[in-house]
Amino acid sequence: MTKPLPSHAEIVIVGGGVLGASIAYHLTKLGKRDVVLLERKRLTCGTTWHAAGLVGQLRATANLTKLAQYTTGLYAGLEAETGQATGFLQRGSISIATNSERLEELKRGAAMAKTFRLEVHEVSPSEIKAKWPLLEVDDVAGGVFLPNDGQTNPIDTTMALIKGATMRGARVFENVKVTSIRSDGKRARGVVTDEGEIAADVVVLATGLWTRALAKSCGVSAPLQACEHFYIVTEPFPGLAPDLPVLRDPDHCAYYKEDAGKLLLGAFEPDAKPWALDGIPEDFEFAELPEDFEHFTPILEAAMRRLPALGLVGIRKFFNGPESFTPDVRYMLGEAPELERLYVAAGFNSIGIQSAGGAGKALAEWIIDGHPPMDLWDIDIRRLQPFQANKAYLGARVTESLGLLYAMHWPYRQYETARNVRLSPLHQRLAERGACFGEVAGWERANWFAPEVEKAAYAYSYGRQNWFAHSAAEHRAVREAVAMFDMTSFGKCLLQGRDAERELQRICANDVAVPPGRVVYTQWLNERGGIEADLTVTRLSERAFLIVTAGATARRDFAWLKRHTPEDAHCFATDVTSGLAVLSVMGPNSRALLSAVSPDDFCNAAFPFASSREIEIGAARVRASRITYVGELGWELYVPSEFAVGVFDAIVTAGAPFALKLAGLHALDSCRIEKAYRHWGHDISDEDTPIEAGLNFAVKLNKGVDFIGRDALLRRREAPATKRLLQFGLSDPEPLLYGNEPIWLDKSIVGRTTSGAYGHTLGAAIALGYIEHPEVATRGFAEAAGFEIEVAGRRIAARASLAPMYDPKGERIRG
Ligand SMILES: Cc1cc2nc3c(=O)[nH]c(=O)nc-3n(C[C@H](O)[C@H](O)[C@H](O)COP(=O)(O)OP(=O)(O)OC[C@H]3O[C@@H](n4cnc5c(N)ncnc54)[C@H](O)[C@@H]3O)c2cc1C
């Protein structure tokens, strides 16, 4: 540890926990030498030192699992590489289920794991008993065993990462506190510390619990909050074999680890306790929080039933330490949308040790290359909203976040805390009509509507949930009559100025130099040809465009727009999301219904597909755009927020003769997957190009503009196409698809589904998914190949199609 501080470093990492250490390790491994790591007290003194050290590999999504898988491999070789012992052991892990739904969850996870060759075995209660002889398994339905899962000593592992980094030139300073971030308003320029300033090209915040406050000091929102997190360690435990795999009993919120002859029992309880909502004490270092036996008692009682011998052994240590949790229980990685060259790696939700290897590598590559190494949307900091860093919101949400790690990961599961914070002006109207709401980016959106006699609440299951029939009726209204969706959560942005067309033409892959009143569906590509955004651009006038994107990606997309618009361009972006409600009126009767509430002409000649103009509805002026995400004739109505209720009422009042139904997002999803419309974040991402995604029709290579990603696409076209997004439909109408299921061809896994739903018109579960195969782009191959999709261990025949299975010629849209 050298002194004094340098005045400049290429990269400054703030925080000497496992994350900061891993980022420094990987940056130097990738050739960076001028790396400085600053720790306010001593290395590992925050959360890292007291972690239980579990290193599991199976995560909720494919890419997160890939990162965790990488961590295991890294830790396995770290001691040999650095000479520093890590305590890493690969004894495997078992997760047990005490009911059939949990077993299905474990089996679905195991099936997903197969798509990237993670070794997972289903195990019976007697096999579990054989591996953990002291366990009571009478109530166990089964489980899964991951033989390569590990456990490690968090302090030693961090020190090994630090050693690897310093061996390659990184400099580490302890007892140096960063007091603020230097910036020029656009990008980070360095750090101010209690020992002086360091100018830097890149600043990384790996500051654990402290990240929200430090980020806020430079205008960046990083929503995380510390919660108390508990485990106990027993006295020496007779009969506990030294090579036991880690055991997880998620139905009882507990994990068990053999620890040098003692037992470590940890908890993920459902009602967690936020800690230090008003700020972390200045002297906090290698610190513990007070014991809370009352809070831990339900876990301990259940554990004594699972492991009766626990009742005979004393407790040596009750440990309570803080860990940071995020609103959606996924960590935060990447460049802050508010400040260029400021990167964040924080909010690890009690899986920081097992995530650190993969996350550190991914962030190091991101810093060096200027973009994420793969689709990391699940953990990308841009997914989070600034308001989510508010104390009131976070304080409420994290009481739930902690327990969600071991809770059932039901399909469509909704948060129960910190709800009703972001409401459409139509919210009350929808609630009165039976809406059951789900939350995305804070927005409350109607997912389905309950009939009057039923409660609008989810009854979760892996099978058909309680809303299945209601959503099916909404789906049928879209296909056969008319339905109305509240899509106010769309992100909306005005781009205005005399250079607006020129700049948008450079950013959009499609041609947006169209006459005013045209709507263009387009992707925004990165330099590699990957899809950064999927949205519509409507030309309002010579100098004004309306950009509309999904609510979940609005922050990311608008940040992309701003970053790719030169400062001297006469072109200004304004987020107008809050000013416009959106009603989407879809279905064969939509023309007749709108004609009944508006004096305007909606016939094909006057209002063709992909056109947009202002119309009258009652006393309101509304922008109507003829476009669809469900594959039917229909219009999206952009209504000034204060007129939204009046317009909604007028349409509902006029709707009865046309069999109008209100519809929710589940029906929308079912319709859009039948029509094979892609969804950014599921079916397309920054690592998929329009060629693989089947979106070439929206790319205009010859529009006369060298748009971002064009060269990459031209190069890509030269290579043989071996990867392609296809649409699938199961032959058996019974099983359900939710995404991430393996796709088989003959005896091999050739891909996985990216999104799934029930196709009520097609009459079975449907999905989209990428296939890697030398013939995938050959005409007729997809339709002729005998694919199977694996659902919880069972392989089911699936037909596949390159063209949409529903209305392949798009006749209904143009009707
Ligand atoms: C009881 C418990 C059990 C756990 N068990 C596991 C487990 O089994 N497996 C697993 O994967 N994870 C586990 N975790 C989670 C894991 O410990 C954390 O996710 C991980 O340690 C987070 O590492 P970090 O580097 O982000 O944060 P930290 O370790 O807190 O490091 C951040 C560092 O930044 C420093 N810092 C902050 N502000 C400044 C500043 N202004 N200037 C300079 N330095 C600063 C802090 O002093 C601190 O050292 C557990 C956590 C707890 C509480």
XYZ file of C-alpha atoms and ligand atoms in Angstrom, residues 14-20 38-40 42 44-48 50-54 176-178 206-210 214 229-231 255 319 321-323 345 348 350-354, ligand 1:
98
model
C -13.626 3.700 -5.086
C -14.220 0.870 -2.609
C -12.061 -2.006 -1.404
C -14.655 -4.762 -1.057
C -14.835 -7.860 -3.233
C -16.302 -5.871 -6.125
C -13.653 -3.158 -6.208
C -9.173 3.786 -2.807
C -10.644 2.377 0.397
C -11.932 4.698 3.122
C -9.378 -1.083 5.421
C -13.072 -5.758 3.046
C -14.241 -3.718 6.075
C -17.717 -2.956 4.618
C -19.914 -5.960 3.874
C -17.425 -8.348 2.315
C -18.685 -11.165 7.013
C -20.311 -12.874 4.010
C -21.243 -16.517 4.426
C -19.227 -17.295 1.296
C -21.724 -19.295 -0.764
C -8.405 7.344 1.910
C -11.974 8.500 1.764
C -13.465 9.865 -1.429
C -17.813 -0.006 -5.942
C -18.801 1.443 -2.609
C -21.396 -1.057 -1.405
C -23.832 0.412 1.136
C -22.345 3.883 0.628
C -21.854 9.122 -3.001
C -28.887 -9.668 7.248
C -28.478 -12.581 9.610
C -26.844 -15.925 10.172
C -29.464 -22.049 3.884
C -24.273 -12.532 13.288
C -24.469 -7.340 9.319
C -25.728 -4.879 6.714
C -25.976 -5.670 3.002
C -20.996 -1.768 -9.417
C -25.471 -6.972 -4.672
C -26.478 -10.799 -0.761
C -24.873 -12.473 -3.764
C -21.895 -10.144 -4.119
C -19.256 -12.791 -3.479
C -20.622 -15.186 -6.053
C -24.826 -11.873 6.565
C -24.393 -11.829 5.131
C -24.141 -13.001 4.454
C -23.768 -12.974 3.100
N -23.508 -14.147 2.464
C -23.147 -14.141 1.161
C -22.874 -15.353 0.478
O -22.930 -16.419 1.045
N -22.570 -15.298 -0.850
C -22.499 -14.119 -1.520
O -22.240 -14.136 -2.709
N -22.721 -12.958 -0.881
C -23.046 -12.929 0.437
N -23.287 -11.759 1.083
C -23.236 -10.515 0.319
C -21.835 -9.994 0.094
O -21.160 -9.936 1.305
C -21.913 -8.607 -0.548
O -22.782 -8.608 -1.639
C -20.546 -8.146 -1.019
O -19.605 -8.269 -0.014
C -20.619 -6.722 -1.500
O -19.331 -6.314 -1.847
P -19.038 -4.815 -2.245
O -17.639 -4.755 -2.673
O -20.088 -4.335 -3.166
O -19.306 -3.981 -0.890
P -18.385 -3.789 0.406
O -17.741 -5.031 0.825
O -19.210 -3.106 1.415
O -17.256 -2.830 -0.116
C -17.464 -1.453 -0.328
C -16.262 -0.720 0.227
O -16.316 0.650 -0.180
C -15.724 1.410 0.852
N -16.163 2.789 0.686
C -17.428 3.248 0.792
N -17.467 4.575 0.569
C -16.201 4.951 0.314
C -15.604 6.204 0.026
N -16.313 7.326 -0.037
N -14.271 6.247 -0.205
C -13.524 5.116 -0.162
N -14.043 3.901 0.137
C -15.359 3.818 0.360
C -16.267 0.759 2.109
O -15.497 1.065 3.242
C -16.223 -0.706 1.753
O -15.055 -1.333 2.174
C -23.643 -11.741 2.440
C -23.883 -10.558 3.126
C -24.248 -10.586 4.459
C -24.503 -9.297 5.178
